[in-house]
Coordinates of C-alpha atoms in Angstrom, one line a residue:
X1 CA 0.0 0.0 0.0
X2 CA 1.6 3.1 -1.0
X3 CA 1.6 6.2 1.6
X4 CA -1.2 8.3 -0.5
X5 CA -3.7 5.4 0.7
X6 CA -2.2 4.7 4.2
X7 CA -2.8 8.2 4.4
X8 CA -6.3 7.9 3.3
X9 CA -7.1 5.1 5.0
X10 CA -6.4 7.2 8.2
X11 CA -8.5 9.8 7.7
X12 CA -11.3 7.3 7.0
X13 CA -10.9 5.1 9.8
X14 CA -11.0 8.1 12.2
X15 CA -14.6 8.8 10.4
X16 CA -16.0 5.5 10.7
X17 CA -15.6 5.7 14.5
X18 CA -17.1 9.2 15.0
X19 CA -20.1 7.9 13.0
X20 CA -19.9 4.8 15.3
X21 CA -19.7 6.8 18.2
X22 CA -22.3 8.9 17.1
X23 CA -24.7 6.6 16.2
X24 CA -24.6 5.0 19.7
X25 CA -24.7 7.9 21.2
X26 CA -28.0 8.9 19.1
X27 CA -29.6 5.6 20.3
X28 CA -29.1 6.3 23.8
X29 CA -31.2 10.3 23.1
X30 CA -34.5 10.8 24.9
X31 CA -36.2 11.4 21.8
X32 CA -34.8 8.2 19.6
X33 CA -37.5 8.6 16.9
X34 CA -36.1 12.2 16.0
X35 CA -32.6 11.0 15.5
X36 CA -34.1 8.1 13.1
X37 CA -32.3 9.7 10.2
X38 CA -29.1 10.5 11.4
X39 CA -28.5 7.0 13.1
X40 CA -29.5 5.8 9.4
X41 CA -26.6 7.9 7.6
X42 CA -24.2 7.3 10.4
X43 CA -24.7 3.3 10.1
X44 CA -24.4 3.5 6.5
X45 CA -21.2 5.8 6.2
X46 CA -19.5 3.6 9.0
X47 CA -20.5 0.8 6.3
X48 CA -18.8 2.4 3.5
X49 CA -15.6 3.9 5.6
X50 CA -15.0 0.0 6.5
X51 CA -15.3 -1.0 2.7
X52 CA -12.8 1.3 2.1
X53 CA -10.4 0.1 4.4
X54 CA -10.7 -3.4 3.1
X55 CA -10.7 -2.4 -0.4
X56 CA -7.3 -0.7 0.5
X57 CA -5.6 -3.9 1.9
X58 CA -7.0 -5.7 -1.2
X59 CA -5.6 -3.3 -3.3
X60 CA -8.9 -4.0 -5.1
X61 CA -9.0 -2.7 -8.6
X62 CA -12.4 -0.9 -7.2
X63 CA -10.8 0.8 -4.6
X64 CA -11.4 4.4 -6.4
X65 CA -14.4 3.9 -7.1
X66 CA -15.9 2.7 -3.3
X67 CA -13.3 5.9 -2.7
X68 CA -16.1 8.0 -4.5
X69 CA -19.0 6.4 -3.2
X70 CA -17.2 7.7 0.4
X71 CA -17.6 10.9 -1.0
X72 CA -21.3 11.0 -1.2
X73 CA -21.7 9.1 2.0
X74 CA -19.4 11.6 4.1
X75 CA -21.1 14.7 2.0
X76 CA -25.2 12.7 3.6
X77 CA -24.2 11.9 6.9
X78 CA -22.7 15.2 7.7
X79 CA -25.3 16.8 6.1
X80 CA -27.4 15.2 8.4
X81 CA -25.6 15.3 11.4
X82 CA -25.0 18.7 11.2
X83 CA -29.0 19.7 11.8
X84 CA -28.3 18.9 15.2
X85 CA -26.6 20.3 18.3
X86 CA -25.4 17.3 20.0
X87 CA -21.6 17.3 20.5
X88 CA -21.5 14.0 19.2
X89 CA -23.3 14.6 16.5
X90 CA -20.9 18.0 15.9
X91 CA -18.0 15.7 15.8
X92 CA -19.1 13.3 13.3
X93 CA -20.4 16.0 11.0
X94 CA -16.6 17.5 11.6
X95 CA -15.0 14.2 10.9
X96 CA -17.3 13.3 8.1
X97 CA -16.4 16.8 6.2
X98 CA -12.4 15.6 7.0
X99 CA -13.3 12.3 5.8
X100 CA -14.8 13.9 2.2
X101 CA -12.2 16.1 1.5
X102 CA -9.4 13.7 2.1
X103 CA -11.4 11.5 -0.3
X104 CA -11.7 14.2 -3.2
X105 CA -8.6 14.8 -2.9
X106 CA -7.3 11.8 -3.4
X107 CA -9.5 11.1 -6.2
X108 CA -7.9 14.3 -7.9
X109 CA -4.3 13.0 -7.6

């Protein structure tokens, strides 16, 4: 693996666990049934950060392309996570936006 994915794969394993943190976190809120969407697109851009990872120690010939697809997950969750004021949720949304732009970037290179 050269150092442009190790470096990647960094940045995305730091996002998969703010989503994972933030999506127990958001399960453990008074009001569960309002944070329905944001656990949803946490779950699912944990998913993808993980495929990423094990694309990259495959050095799958799809790599790039689940590399994109982290894109658009990063870009919905913190979207999402953004709408609300929980700290948790702040720091995936942070970590998520991270997550993206290491992601386009390496896409560009």
């Amino acid at each position: 693996m050269n150092k442009a994915v190790e470096g990647l794969v960094s940045q995305v394993l730091a996002c998969q666990k703010a989503c994972q943190i933030c999506f127990d976190a958001c399960l453990k809120e008074d009001h569960v049934a309002m944070m329905a969407e944001c656990i949803r697109t946490d779950r699912e851009c944990a998913d993808i950060c993980g495929l990423v990872v094990d694309f990259a120690y495959r050095e799958s010939n799809l790599f790039s392309d689940l590399v994109a697809v982290c894109v658009r997950a990063c870009e919905v969750c913190a979207t999402e996570c953004e709408q609300h004021d929980h700290d948790h949720c702040q720091q995936c949304a942070k970590a998520c936006r991270e997550c993206e732009a290491a992601c386009k970037a390496f896409l560009a290179a």
